Coordinates of C-alpha atoms and ligand atoms in Angstrom, one line a residue:
X8 CA -30.9 58.0 -38.4
X9 CA -33.2 55.2 -39.4
X10 CA -36.4 55.8 -37.6
X11 CA -37.9 59.2 -37.0
X12 CA -39.4 60.4 -33.7
X13 CA -42.5 62.6 -33.6
X14 CA -43.4 64.0 -30.2
X15 CA -46.5 65.9 -29.2
X16 CA -46.0 68.6 -26.5
X17 CA -49.5 69.4 -25.2
X18 CA -48.3 72.3 -23.1
X19 CA -51.0 73.6 -20.7
X20 CA -53.9 72.2 -22.8
X21 CA -56.3 69.3 -22.3
X22 CA -58.9 68.0 -19.9
X23 CA -60.0 64.4 -19.1
X24 CA -62.6 64.5 -21.8
X25 CA -60.4 66.2 -24.4
X26 CA -57.4 63.9 -23.8
X27 CA -59.6 60.8 -24.1
X28 CA -60.9 61.9 -27.4
X29 CA -57.5 63.0 -28.8
X30 CA -55.8 59.7 -27.8
X31 CA -58.7 57.6 -29.2
X32 CA -58.4 59.5 -32.5
X33 CA -54.6 58.9 -32.6
X34 CA -55.0 55.3 -31.7
X35 CA -57.6 54.8 -34.5
X36 CA -55.2 56.0 -37.1
X37 CA -52.0 54.2 -36.2
X38 CA -52.1 51.8 -39.2
X39 CA -49.5 53.1 -41.6
X40 CA -47.4 54.8 -38.9
X41 CA -43.8 53.6 -39.1
X42 CA -42.0 56.1 -36.9
X43 CA -41.6 56.4 -33.1
X44 CA -44.4 58.4 -31.5
X45 CA -44.7 60.0 -28.1
X46 CA -46.9 62.5 -26.3
X47 CA -45.7 64.7 -23.5
X48 CA -48.6 65.7 -21.3
X49 CA -49.4 67.8 -18.2
X50 CA -48.5 66.0 -14.9
X51 CA -52.1 65.6 -13.7
X52 CA -53.0 63.5 -16.8
X53 CA -50.1 61.1 -16.7
X54 CA -52.2 58.3 -15.1
X55 CA -55.0 58.8 -17.6
X56 CA -52.6 58.8 -20.6
X57 CA -50.5 55.9 -19.3
X58 CA -53.7 53.8 -19.2
X59 CA -55.0 55.0 -22.6
X60 CA -51.7 54.3 -24.3
X61 CA -51.1 50.8 -22.9
X62 CA -50.2 48.4 -25.6
X63 CA -50.2 51.0 -28.4
X64 CA -46.4 51.5 -28.7
X65 CA -46.9 55.3 -28.2
X66 CA -44.5 56.5 -25.5
X67 CA -45.5 58.8 -22.7
X68 CA -43.5 61.8 -21.5
X69 CA -43.7 64.7 -19.1
X70 CA -43.2 68.4 -20.0
X71 CA -40.6 69.0 -17.3
X72 CA -38.7 67.2 -14.5
X73 CA -37.0 68.4 -11.4
X74 CA -33.3 68.7 -11.1
X75 CA -33.6 67.2 -7.6
X76 CA -34.0 63.5 -6.7
X77 CA -36.4 63.9 -3.8
X78 CA -37.3 66.2 -0.9
X79 CA -38.6 69.6 0.0
X80 CA -39.3 71.0 -3.4
X81 CA -42.9 72.1 -3.4
X82 CA -44.6 71.7 -6.8
X83 CA -41.8 69.8 -8.5
X84 CA -42.0 66.4 -9.9
X85 CA -39.1 63.8 -9.8
X86 CA -37.8 61.3 -12.3
X87 CA -38.9 58.5 -10.0
X88 CA -42.5 59.8 -10.0
X89 CA -42.5 59.9 -13.8
X90 CA -41.2 56.4 -14.0
X91 CA -44.2 55.3 -11.8
X92 CA -46.3 56.2 -14.8
X93 CA -44.1 54.5 -17.4
X94 CA -42.8 57.8 -18.7
X95 CA -40.0 57.3 -21.2
X96 CA -39.3 61.0 -21.9
X97 CA -39.2 64.4 -20.2
X98 CA -39.0 67.6 -22.1
X99 CA -36.2 69.7 -20.5
X100 CA -35.4 73.4 -21.1
X101 CA -38.4 74.3 -23.3
X102 CA -38.1 78.0 -24.2
X103 CA -41.4 78.7 -22.4
X104 CA -39.8 77.4 -19.1
X105 CA -36.6 79.2 -19.8
X106 CA -38.6 82.4 -20.3
X107 CA -41.4 82.2 -17.8
X108 CA -39.7 80.2 -15.1
X109 CA -36.2 81.8 -15.5
X110 CA -34.6 78.4 -16.2
X111 CA -30.9 78.9 -16.9
X112 CA -28.6 76.9 -19.1
X113 CA -27.1 75.4 -15.9
X114 CA -30.4 74.4 -14.4
X115 CA -31.4 72.8 -17.7
X116 CA -28.1 70.9 -17.7
X117 CA -28.8 69.7 -14.2
X118 CA -32.2 68.5 -15.1
X119 CA -30.8 66.6 -18.1
X120 CA -28.3 64.9 -15.8
X121 CA -31.0 64.0 -13.3
X122 CA -33.3 62.7 -15.9
X123 CA -30.6 60.4 -17.4
X124 CA -29.5 59.2 -13.9
X125 CA -33.1 58.3 -13.2
X126 CA -33.6 56.4 -16.5
X127 CA -35.6 58.9 -18.5
X128 CA -34.7 60.2 -21.9
X129 CA -34.5 64.0 -21.8
X130 CA -35.7 65.9 -24.8
X131 CA -33.4 68.9 -24.5
X132 CA -34.8 72.0 -26.1
X133 CA -32.6 74.8 -27.5
X134 CA -33.2 77.7 -29.7
X135 CA -32.6 81.4 -30.2
X136 CA -35.0 84.3 -29.7
X137 CA -36.1 86.7 -32.5
X138 CA -33.7 89.3 -31.2
X139 CA -30.8 86.8 -31.1
X140 CA -31.6 85.7 -34.6
X141 CA -31.7 89.2 -35.9
X142 CA -28.4 89.9 -34.3
X143 CA -26.9 86.9 -36.1
X144 CA -26.5 85.0 -32.9
X145 CA -28.3 81.8 -33.7
X146 CA -25.2 79.6 -33.8
X147 CA -23.6 81.2 -30.7
X148 CA -26.8 80.8 -28.6
X149 CA -27.5 77.2 -29.7
X150 CA -23.9 76.2 -29.2
X151 CA -23.8 77.7 -25.7
X152 CA -27.1 75.9 -24.8
X153 CA -25.8 72.6 -26.1
X154 CA -22.3 72.9 -24.7
X155 CA -23.6 73.6 -21.2
X156 CA -25.5 70.4 -21.3
X157 CA -22.6 68.5 -22.8
X158 CA -20.3 69.8 -20.1
X159 CA -22.2 67.9 -17.4
X160 CA -22.6 64.6 -19.3
X161 CA -20.3 61.6 -19.3
X162 CA -19.2 60.6 -22.8
X163 CA -21.5 57.6 -22.9
X164 CA -24.5 59.7 -21.8
X165 CA -24.4 61.9 -24.9
X166 CA -26.1 59.2 -27.0
X167 CA -28.9 58.9 -24.5
X168 CA -30.5 62.3 -25.1
X169 CA -32.8 63.7 -27.7
X170 CA -32.3 67.3 -28.8
X171 CA -35.0 69.6 -30.1
X172 CA -34.1 72.7 -32.0
X173 CA -37.0 75.2 -31.5
X174 CA -36.4 78.7 -32.6
X175 CA -38.4 80.8 -30.1
X176 CA -39.8 83.0 -32.8
X177 CA -41.2 80.0 -34.7
X178 CA -43.2 78.6 -31.7
X179 CA -46.9 79.1 -32.1
X180 CA -46.4 81.9 -34.6
X181 CA -46.9 80.1 -37.9
X182 CA -43.4 81.4 -39.0
X183 CA -40.7 78.9 -39.6
X184 CA -37.0 79.0 -40.7
X185 CA -36.3 77.4 -44.0
X186 CA -35.5 73.6 -43.9
X187 CA -31.9 74.5 -45.0
X188 CA -31.5 76.8 -42.1
X189 CA -32.7 74.1 -39.7
X190 CA -30.5 71.5 -41.3
X191 CA -27.4 73.7 -40.8
X192 CA -28.2 74.3 -37.1
X193 CA -28.8 70.6 -36.6
X194 CA -25.5 69.8 -38.3
X195 CA -23.7 72.2 -36.0
X196 CA -25.3 70.7 -32.9
X197 CA -24.5 67.2 -34.1
X198 CA -20.9 68.2 -34.7
X199 CA -20.7 69.5 -31.1
X200 CA -22.0 66.2 -29.8
X201 CA -19.7 64.1 -32.0
X202 CA -16.7 65.9 -30.5
X203 CA -17.7 64.5 -27.2
X204 CA -18.9 61.1 -28.5
X205 CA -18.5 60.0 -32.1
X206 CA -21.4 57.7 -31.8
X207 CA -23.7 60.7 -31.6
X208 CA -23.5 60.8 -35.4
X209 CA -25.8 57.8 -35.7
X210 CA -27.4 57.6 -32.3
X211 CA -28.7 61.0 -31.3
X212 CA -32.0 62.2 -32.7
X213 CA -32.3 65.9 -33.4
X214 CA -35.9 67.1 -33.7
X215 CA -37.2 70.3 -35.2
X216 CA -40.0 72.2 -33.4
X217 CA -41.9 75.4 -34.1
X218 CA -45.1 75.7 -36.2
X219 CA -44.6 72.2 -37.7
X220 CA -47.9 71.1 -39.3
X221 CA -49.1 68.7 -42.0
X222 CA -48.5 71.3 -44.7
X223 CA -44.9 71.9 -44.0
X224 CA -43.7 68.8 -42.1
X225 CA -42.5 66.9 -45.2
X226 CA -40.0 69.6 -46.3
X227 CA -38.4 69.4 -42.8
X228 CA -38.5 65.7 -42.3
X229 CA -36.9 64.9 -45.6
X230 CA -33.7 66.9 -44.7
X231 CA -30.6 65.1 -43.5
X232 CA -30.0 65.7 -39.8
X233 CA -33.7 66.4 -39.1
X234 CA -34.7 63.2 -37.2
X235 CA -38.3 64.1 -36.3
X236 CA -40.5 66.8 -34.8
X237 CA -41.6 68.3 -31.5
X238 CA -45.1 69.4 -32.2
X239 CA -47.2 71.9 -30.2
X240 CA -50.5 73.1 -31.7
X241 CA -50.8 70.4 -34.3
X242 CA -50.4 67.7 -31.7
X243 CA -53.8 68.7 -30.2
X244 CA -55.7 67.5 -33.3
X245 CA -55.5 63.8 -33.9
X246 CA -55.7 64.1 -37.7
X247 CA -52.9 66.7 -37.8
X248 CA -50.6 64.7 -35.5
X249 CA -51.3 61.5 -37.5
X250 CA -50.6 63.3 -40.8
X251 CA -47.2 64.4 -39.5
X252 CA -46.5 60.9 -38.3
X253 CA -47.4 59.4 -41.7
X254 CA -45.0 61.9 -43.3
X255 CA -42.3 60.8 -40.9
X256 CA -42.9 57.2 -41.8
X257 CA -42.0 57.6 -45.5
Ligands
13P20 P1 -46.0 74.9 -32.0 O1 -45.9 73.6 -32.8 O2 -47.4 75.2 -31.5 O3 -45.3 76.1 -32.7 O4 -45.1 74.6 -30.7 C1 -43.9 74.1 -30.8 C2 -43.3 73.7 -29.5 O5 -43.1 74.6 -28.7 C3 -43.2 72.3 -29.2 O6 -42.5 72.1 -28.0

């Protein structure tokens, strides 16, 4: 994969003032960045961020999207609404939504399908819990999560997704798997996608997420099959986010 992708997931953080400062800081440091960049922000700030990112080349994304096209779904946000704000990406199936909002593999797959049909690039998150890791179930869990998504996609659609491997136990904890472990899981996921569409070998980017920061990003980003990062905490500080972007540009 030629060009890496670094995505910030702001989660439920930010304010008008904080976002403005963060994006100004990122924009001021873009010289020397030679990778694709995106920020996925809370829904209320899409308009602000769309405006602030105009002409920068940094893509905008949402942190979730509805599985439905339109209608009586109080509190949900549709693909078409996201396109009104020039969103390119929507994170789908983040472990925090799987856990706190009871999102099933099937719902996640439906959201991926809807995002693609609407012209968004879904960033599909998968990853095992600590309990599953300790039980030796990492490969089984990740395979089940990916295969459920693949089962609803047309062959041609496989190349239109981004995948993020985020072990739940590494999110926000400061703990990370070794780069070799991540590389192996990514290779497994790529193999599953290649079975459905051989072009996935070159065309699907697989990101790593979970406590990625400037001090450890390089060891992940230099591995084969790790095509970028999905960054939580370190995406809230312009200098940290930029440092990761510089490392991804090497
Ligand atoms: P942290 O980088 O804060 O561990 O979060 C990772 C994440 O969940 C990104 O989606």
